Amino acid sequence: MTATLIRGGWVLTAATPRPAASGAGTADGAATPAVVRHGAVLIADGVVQAVGTFAELSAAHPEARVHGGPNDIVTPGFVNTHGHFSEGLITGIASQYTLWEWISALINPVSPHLDREMAYTGTLLAGMQMLQSGITTANDMFVTDPGIREPITPGVVEALDELNLRGVVSFGAGDMGSTRGIDAEFDEHEALREAAAASRLSTFRVGIGAVGGQSDAMFERSIELAVNGVGGGGHGTDAGPAGFGVHIHLQEIREEVTATMQRKGLTAIGYSEKAGLFEAPTLAAHCVWLDRADRDILARNRVGVAHNPVSNMILASGVAPVAELRQLGVDVGIGVDGPASNDSQDMMQAVKSAALLARVHHQQATAMSAEEAFELATIGGARALRMQDTIGSLEPGKAADLIVFDGDAPALANVHDPFQAIVFAAGARDIASVWVDGRPSVMAGEVVTVDARDTVERSRPLARRLVRAAGLGHLSELAR
């Protein structure tokens, strides 16, 4: 076993203090503390082996390679709970629209023209930004029309594996307005599921673009696939007793609530509960326009919520009731959302924005602390995805997904409070290295697994072809 010690003046574990199970925890077997001063994380075989002070771990493991320095800050990798790699080639466009206008003007025209090469290259572009901003797990929903000649979405998994970026992948299926039919939608689900099953780092969830985007027949079939693992590709799968789980948009804007009430007599959340969707582990994106009953339903069904503060502000969707949800016990994480709606894929911006938006919305500096924002970005996101046993904190037995912040960077020269330093002072520029599954994906601030310059050059003709095919000359200079 080749071991590595990741060293820092501060190790922020995101661990919840509790009695350690089976002696797991710090080097002496105690429960892992939330903060270790002058600490280190011992990793080997893709797993965190121990957390403790650098002095004790280096003495106990003299053969271990040492990475990081005495002034660095070591944290768990960030969990991006919501995004769309399908927008990887259309960053910085159409921000003058609110959500439904934006979907009509941009997403709907683009979706029929995406192909597997675009999925692969767009994922590389967005994924590199994610890694450089500390994201080690990305929960993605690829929104496209199903492939005609070949499935499109496996290109996402191929790119994630090359990046060494952990993925929870889904296809944002919906047959309302589609010309390819329900079977084609489920064939795309199946192709993505097979790609994820063959991947080292990706897992599959059933994607539902929105309740209003699926006919009753398709929604029923989506629930069957999510809950029981049957119905995709016309045959049973290896989902296991808990099914595959769900990634869905819920109640992002007021208009969605009104439309679903008119169609179903219930909100999208109420209808989803009644239809049985929440019997599967569910991650719901946005959840901005909620009444008390909606919030109670989410809490009762342990639905995780992805809070997307930057895209919600860009599209003027509103402010999600994060504090109220957390008070009810709802697990909330942070999402960067897609490259066409954020538009940056920078988790550091999203984390800081989550704290600032809460403060200005409630007009209270105590509305969200730096430590709370840090929690949402790490173990909170893992809980929202029900992956807290694997990722989200630096504890023995969990995946070795972590970030090393450069403690000698100007922004981190004087750390008075490490949580405030990370959330309010640091930026992606201050991230020295990122490790996923015990392997370095970023070193000295640069992605090491993929050639960034080559990817950028490869993306340009693809983006030009895409926006021209979509008829976006009124929005994009590339289409002219």
XYZ file of C-alpha atoms in Angstrom:
480
model
C 0.000 0.000 0.000
C 1.567 3.273 -1.181
C 0.374 5.948 1.218
C 0.296 9.735 0.867
C 0.051 12.273 3.667
C -1.866 15.397 2.708
C -0.617 18.044 5.105
C -2.074 21.391 6.199
C -1.936 23.986 8.917
C -5.682 23.430 9.054
C -7.628 20.295 8.172
C -11.362 20.992 7.975
C -12.924 17.532 7.959
C -16.674 18.379 7.793
C -17.094 15.446 10.171
C -19.935 15.466 12.656
C -18.563 14.631 16.118
C -19.836 11.223 17.179
C -18.481 7.995 18.672
C -16.255 6.355 16.084
C -17.493 3.044 14.697
C -15.133 0.074 14.937
C -12.305 2.286 16.108
C -12.374 4.390 12.946
C -11.534 8.050 13.277
C -8.305 9.823 14.058
C -4.923 8.198 14.418
C -5.693 7.161 18.016
C -9.133 5.739 17.183
C -11.183 8.663 18.530
C -14.003 10.281 16.579
C -12.813 12.568 13.796
C -12.927 16.228 14.915
C -14.311 18.959 12.667
C -10.994 20.829 12.702
C -7.461 19.499 13.115
C -4.737 22.087 13.639
C -1.344 21.278 12.086
C -3.001 18.201 10.698
C -2.781 15.664 7.922
C -4.901 13.123 6.079
C -3.430 9.717 5.308
C -4.754 8.310 2.033
C -4.085 5.007 0.260
C -5.961 2.787 -2.190
C -8.363 5.641 -2.924
C -9.555 5.826 0.680
C -8.932 8.021 3.723
C -6.981 5.826 6.152
C -6.539 8.230 9.079
C -6.879 11.855 10.126
C -4.693 13.401 12.807
C -1.843 15.758 13.476
C 0.987 15.772 10.988
C 3.451 14.981 13.738
C 1.729 11.779 14.821
C 0.843 10.544 11.341
C 4.260 11.226 9.859
C 5.885 9.422 12.787
C 3.576 6.448 12.371
C 3.982 6.350 8.567
C 7.519 7.468 7.726
C 7.301 5.808 4.312
C 4.347 7.961 3.201
C 4.864 10.624 0.582
C 4.028 14.108 1.859
C 1.990 16.597 -0.134
C 1.012 20.054 1.063
C 2.671 22.413 3.484
C 2.403 23.717 7.041
C 0.299 26.743 6.034
C -2.127 25.027 3.651
C -5.811 24.350 4.316
C -7.085 20.856 3.554
C -10.808 20.255 3.055
C -13.099 17.575 1.638
C -13.798 17.854 -2.053
C -16.844 19.951 -2.852
C -20.084 18.254 -3.905
C -21.844 20.016 -6.770
C -25.421 18.844 -6.356
C -26.835 20.134 -9.651
C -25.632 20.998 -13.127
C -25.983 20.436 -16.853
C -22.985 19.366 -18.914
C -25.352 19.655 -21.892
C -24.703 23.414 -21.739
C -20.930 23.080 -21.914
C -20.664 24.750 -25.350
C -23.146 27.592 -24.749
C -21.683 29.478 -21.808
C -22.424 33.200 -21.526
C -25.544 33.485 -23.669
C -29.185 34.555 -23.276
C -28.907 35.862 -19.711
C -31.508 38.550 -20.487
C -34.301 36.021 -20.123
C -36.156 34.535 -17.180
C -36.330 30.751 -16.995
C -39.162 29.784 -19.342
C -38.132 32.447 -21.861
C -34.561 31.160 -21.614
C -35.655 27.557 -22.185
C -37.678 28.582 -25.230
C -34.998 30.865 -26.679
C -31.932 28.732 -25.999
C -32.322 25.230 -24.547
C -35.119 23.967 -26.794
C -33.401 25.069 -30.042
C -30.065 23.568 -28.942
C -31.273 20.185 -27.632
C -32.052 18.522 -31.017
C -28.523 19.241 -32.288
C -26.355 17.937 -29.462
C -24.329 14.830 -30.241
C -21.973 12.532 -28.376
C -18.831 14.473 -29.357
C -20.424 17.660 -28.042
C -21.408 15.881 -24.822
C -17.858 14.650 -24.363
C -16.141 17.940 -25.172
C -18.603 20.128 -23.265
C -18.185 17.927 -20.212
C -14.401 18.286 -20.450
C -14.716 22.081 -20.604
C -17.111 22.392 -17.679
C -15.457 19.598 -15.709
C -12.049 21.261 -15.807
C -13.557 24.404 -14.301
C -15.276 22.324 -11.652
C -12.075 20.561 -10.658
C -10.119 23.808 -10.511
C -12.750 25.200 -8.135
C -12.605 22.161 -5.844
C -15.539 20.072 -7.083
C -14.829 16.363 -6.785
C -18.407 15.073 -7.283
C -20.782 16.483 -9.907
C -24.472 15.569 -10.003
C -25.367 16.126 -13.643
C -28.525 16.136 -15.740
C -27.786 16.114 -19.460
C -30.711 17.762 -21.253
C -30.960 16.749 -24.905
C -33.176 15.026 -27.394
C -32.336 11.295 -27.472
C -29.681 10.275 -29.967
C -30.794 8.989 -33.375
C -27.647 7.315 -34.749
C -26.043 6.668 -31.350
C -26.750 7.526 -27.701
C -25.458 10.953 -26.677
C -25.111 10.879 -22.917
C -22.369 8.215 -22.596
C -20.035 10.956 -23.794
C -20.469 12.556 -20.370
C -19.221 9.444 -18.566
C -16.259 9.098 -20.924
C -15.185 12.669 -20.167
C -15.678 12.317 -16.404
C -13.462 9.238 -16.352
C -10.749 11.082 -18.274
C -10.969 14.037 -15.911
C -10.889 11.800 -12.825
C -14.046 13.539 -11.620
C -16.715 11.641 -9.703
C -20.128 11.847 -11.344
C -23.762 11.131 -10.588
C -25.168 11.151 -14.095
C -28.706 11.414 -15.418
C -30.541 12.172 -18.644
C -33.137 14.954 -18.348
C -35.935 13.050 -20.022
C -39.251 14.492 -21.141
C -41.631 13.551 -23.928
C -43.883 16.615 -23.960
C -43.125 18.296 -27.272
C -40.705 15.540 -28.283
C -40.966 13.924 -31.722
C -38.917 10.826 -30.828
C -41.295 9.079 -28.448
C -41.113 7.587 -24.981
C -39.162 4.489 -26.006
C -36.349 6.636 -27.406
C -36.199 8.531 -24.113
C -35.793 5.303 -22.159
C -33.238 3.959 -24.625
C -31.109 6.998 -23.767
C -31.582 6.275 -20.046
C -30.395 2.717 -20.634
C -27.329 3.735 -22.631
C -26.274 6.140 -19.890
C -26.918 3.519 -17.205
C -24.712 1.032 -19.012
C -21.928 3.602 -19.403
C -22.082 4.463 -15.703
C -22.044 0.791 -14.721
C -18.795 0.352 -16.647
C -17.251 3.498 -15.156
C -14.859 3.683 -12.219
C -16.340 6.902 -10.823
C -19.859 7.454 -12.196
C -23.223 6.263 -10.912
C -26.617 6.555 -12.594
C -29.842 8.253 -11.568
C -33.118 8.601 -13.395
C -33.422 12.135 -14.716
C -36.770 13.908 -14.957
C -36.473 17.348 -16.488
C -39.640 18.508 -14.759
C -43.075 17.145 -13.870
C -44.624 19.300 -16.598
C -42.195 17.958 -19.194
C -43.506 14.389 -19.036
C -46.824 12.881 -20.002
C -48.647 10.864 -17.360
C -47.562 7.638 -19.081
C -43.912 8.645 -19.108
C -43.944 9.920 -15.539
C -45.395 6.612 -14.359
C -42.715 4.701 -16.231
C -39.979 7.012 -14.890
C -41.118 6.297 -11.337
C -41.046 2.549 -11.991
C -37.467 2.813 -13.246
C -36.373 5.024 -10.365
C -38.042 3.038 -7.597
C -37.779 -0.547 -8.816
C -35.102 -0.418 -11.503
C -37.368 -1.652 -14.282
C -38.703 0.016 -17.400
C -35.470 1.341 -18.875
C -34.682 -0.055 -22.303
C -37.650 -2.399 -21.955
C -36.093 -4.750 -19.418
C -35.031 -5.095 -15.813
C -31.684 -3.768 -14.596
C -29.315 -4.138 -11.678
C -30.565 -1.176 -9.690
C -30.700 -3.039 -6.404
C -33.382 -2.914 -3.709
C -33.397 0.898 -3.465
C -33.822 1.508 -7.197
C -31.751 4.063 -9.034
C -32.880 7.296 -7.439
C -34.027 10.504 -9.100
C -32.629 13.862 -10.193
C -35.437 16.347 -10.955
C -36.164 20.078 -11.134
C -38.937 21.089 -8.722
C -40.689 24.427 -8.345
C -37.909 26.636 -9.635
C -40.280 29.441 -10.646
C -43.759 30.630 -9.733
C -45.112 29.839 -13.199
C -44.257 26.160 -12.756
C -46.305 26.030 -9.560
C -49.288 27.678 -11.244
C -49.132 25.472 -14.343
C -48.945 22.244 -12.351
C -51.752 23.335 -10.046
C -53.940 23.989 -13.080
C -53.045 20.653 -14.674
C -52.940 18.380 -11.626
C -54.676 20.231 -8.820
C -51.464 19.911 -6.811
C -48.046 21.472 -6.774
C -45.303 19.509 -8.534
C -44.035 18.420 -5.119
C -47.468 17.332 -3.956
C -48.118 15.473 -7.194
C -44.714 13.756 -7.058
C -45.443 12.471 -3.560
C -48.900 11.261 -4.534
C -47.541 9.477 -7.631
C -44.894 7.677 -5.557
C -41.779 9.371 -6.946
C -40.306 10.025 -3.522
C -40.196 6.312 -2.743
C -36.883 6.547 -4.635
C -33.961 8.584 -3.232
C -34.634 12.000 -4.759
C -32.483 15.068 -5.359
C -34.644 18.069 -6.240
C -33.012 21.082 -7.858
C -33.950 24.653 -6.913
C -37.157 24.347 -4.805
C -37.556 28.120 -4.739
C -41.337 28.578 -4.724
C -42.511 26.431 -1.822
C -45.393 26.775 0.591
C -45.489 25.187 4.042
C -47.077 21.987 2.743
C -44.380 21.619 0.083
C -41.628 22.004 2.665
C -43.259 19.435 4.935
C -43.501 16.953 2.060
C -39.794 17.331 1.267
C -38.894 16.788 4.908
C -41.260 13.847 5.342
C -39.823 12.064 2.303
C -36.201 12.977 2.942
C -35.889 14.684 -0.434
C -32.488 16.330 -0.859
C -32.426 19.865 -2.262
C -29.824 21.460 -4.536
C -29.596 25.199 -3.871
C -28.362 27.088 -6.933
C -27.854 30.680 -5.777
C -25.982 32.054 -8.794
C -28.268 30.753 -11.546
C -31.336 31.666 -9.511
C -30.082 35.241 -9.408
C -29.084 35.370 -13.101
C -32.486 34.054 -14.233
C -34.318 36.109 -11.560
C -36.028 32.958 -10.276
C -36.093 33.940 -6.608
C -34.485 32.903 -3.347
C -34.821 29.339 -2.086
C -35.992 29.012 1.555
C -32.764 27.312 2.635
C -33.004 28.211 6.321
C -36.592 26.987 6.598
C -35.775 23.724 4.838
C -32.788 23.032 7.048
C -34.842 23.752 10.171
C -37.204 20.992 9.043
C -34.279 18.597 8.625
C -34.122 18.725 4.827
C -30.625 18.005 3.503
C -29.487 20.917 1.336
C -26.436 21.112 -0.891
C -25.084 23.712 -3.308
C -25.146 23.487 -7.099
C -23.321 25.552 -9.692
C -26.078 24.735 -12.242
C -25.326 24.693 -15.949
C -22.800 26.649 -18.011
C -25.637 28.463 -19.789
C -27.475 29.558 -16.664
C -24.765 30.261 -14.089
C -22.611 30.802 -16.307
C -19.385 30.047 -14.434
C -18.672 26.531 -13.249
C -16.863 27.902 -10.201
C -17.954 26.309 -6.928
C -16.124 28.947 -4.897
C -18.437 31.586 -6.353
C -21.492 29.468 -5.625
C -20.508 28.833 -1.995
C -19.830 32.487 -1.291
C -23.029 33.513 -3.083
C -25.086 31.083 -0.993
C -23.955 32.774 2.194
C -24.286 36.315 0.845
C -27.710 35.749 -0.724
C -29.057 34.425 2.573
C -27.694 37.448 4.417
C -29.074 40.066 2.053
C -32.412 38.240 1.714
C -32.947 38.048 5.481
C -31.054 41.281 6.143
C -29.165 39.480 8.883
C -25.428 38.807 9.010
C -26.237 35.656 10.973
C -28.558 34.222 8.315
C -25.808 31.881 7.073
C -22.371 31.581 8.587
C -19.238 30.662 6.687
C -19.174 27.326 8.479
C -22.773 26.608 7.426
C -21.980 27.446 3.792
C -18.939 25.162 3.972
C -21.161 22.395 5.336
C -23.630 22.784 2.455
C -20.761 22.468 -0.031
C -19.385 19.294 1.526
C -21.250 16.884 3.801
C -24.581 18.669 3.233
C -24.369 17.989 -0.482
C -23.356 14.402 0.180
C -26.384 13.917 2.426
C -28.680 15.491 -0.171
C -27.459 12.841 -2.610
C -27.545 10.144 0.104
C -23.837 9.578 -0.466
C -22.687 10.670 2.993
C -21.263 7.238 3.759
C -18.861 7.585 0.835
C -18.041 11.265 0.273
C -18.472 14.713 1.813
C -16.107 14.543 4.783
C -12.572 13.475 5.590
C -13.087 10.395 7.741
C -11.457 6.956 7.654
C -13.121 4.634 5.199
C -14.476 7.381 2.974
C -13.279 8.160 -0.539
C -10.071 10.184 -0.675
C -11.668 13.217 -2.339
C -10.046 16.394 -1.057
C -8.779 19.904 -1.765
C -5.540 21.584 -0.761
C -5.716 25.373 -0.576
C -2.406 27.198 -0.949
C -1.735 28.688 2.473
C 1.008 30.886 1.030
C -1.353 32.619 -1.411
C -2.007 36.313 -0.648
C -5.682 35.660 0.101
C -4.745 33.102 2.753
C -1.661 34.781 4.190
C -3.305 35.327 7.586
C -5.981 32.855 8.579
C -7.945 34.144 11.562
C -10.861 31.770 11.007
C -10.363 28.946 8.495
C -14.021 28.727 7.489
C -14.282 32.442 6.755
C -10.949 32.220 4.944
C -12.287 29.516 2.595
C -15.795 30.888 2.040
C -15.200 34.638 1.922
C -11.497 35.203 1.180
C -10.313 32.371 -1.065
C -11.098 31.789 -4.709
C -10.470 29.049 -7.223
C -7.099 30.681 -7.925
C -6.004 29.662 -4.409
C -6.613 25.935 -4.912
C -3.280 24.185 -5.264
C -4.403 20.586 -5.737
C -7.525 18.466 -5.966
C -7.607 14.727 -5.365
C -10.390 12.351 -6.432
C -10.427 8.737 -5.325
C -6.897 9.191 -4.030
C -5.546 10.397 -7.376
C -4.487 13.962 -8.215
C -6.768 15.657 -10.759
C -5.338 19.148 -10.211
C -1.745 19.983 -9.308
C -0.282 23.485 -8.996
C -3.729 24.767 -9.981
C -3.777 22.977 -13.346
C -5.797 19.965 -14.457
C -3.337 17.127 -14.969
C -5.455 14.454 -16.650
C -6.659 16.386 -19.719
C -4.927 18.852 -22.063
C -6.824 22.102 -21.503
C -5.488 23.876 -24.605
C -6.388 20.964 -26.862
C -9.892 20.774 -25.385
C -10.477 24.487 -25.871
C -9.390 24.337 -29.506
C -11.499 21.235 -30.145
C -14.567 22.900 -28.632
C -14.642 25.959 -30.878
C -15.809 24.415 -34.169
C -18.297 22.288 -32.242
C -19.809 25.339 -30.531
C -19.972 27.183 -33.850
C -21.701 24.257 -35.517
C -24.153 23.905 -32.625
C -25.344 27.503 -32.441
C -25.656 27.725 -36.230
C -27.720 24.547 -36.386
C -29.902 25.880 -33.571
C -30.470 29.167 -35.422
C -29.043 31.343 -32.677
C -27.678 34.145 -34.863
C -29.664 36.664 -32.807
C -27.921 35.521 -29.595
C -24.462 34.310 -30.551
C -21.672 35.932 -32.538
C -20.443 32.432 -33.369
C -23.619 31.763 -35.377
C -23.083 34.699 -37.707
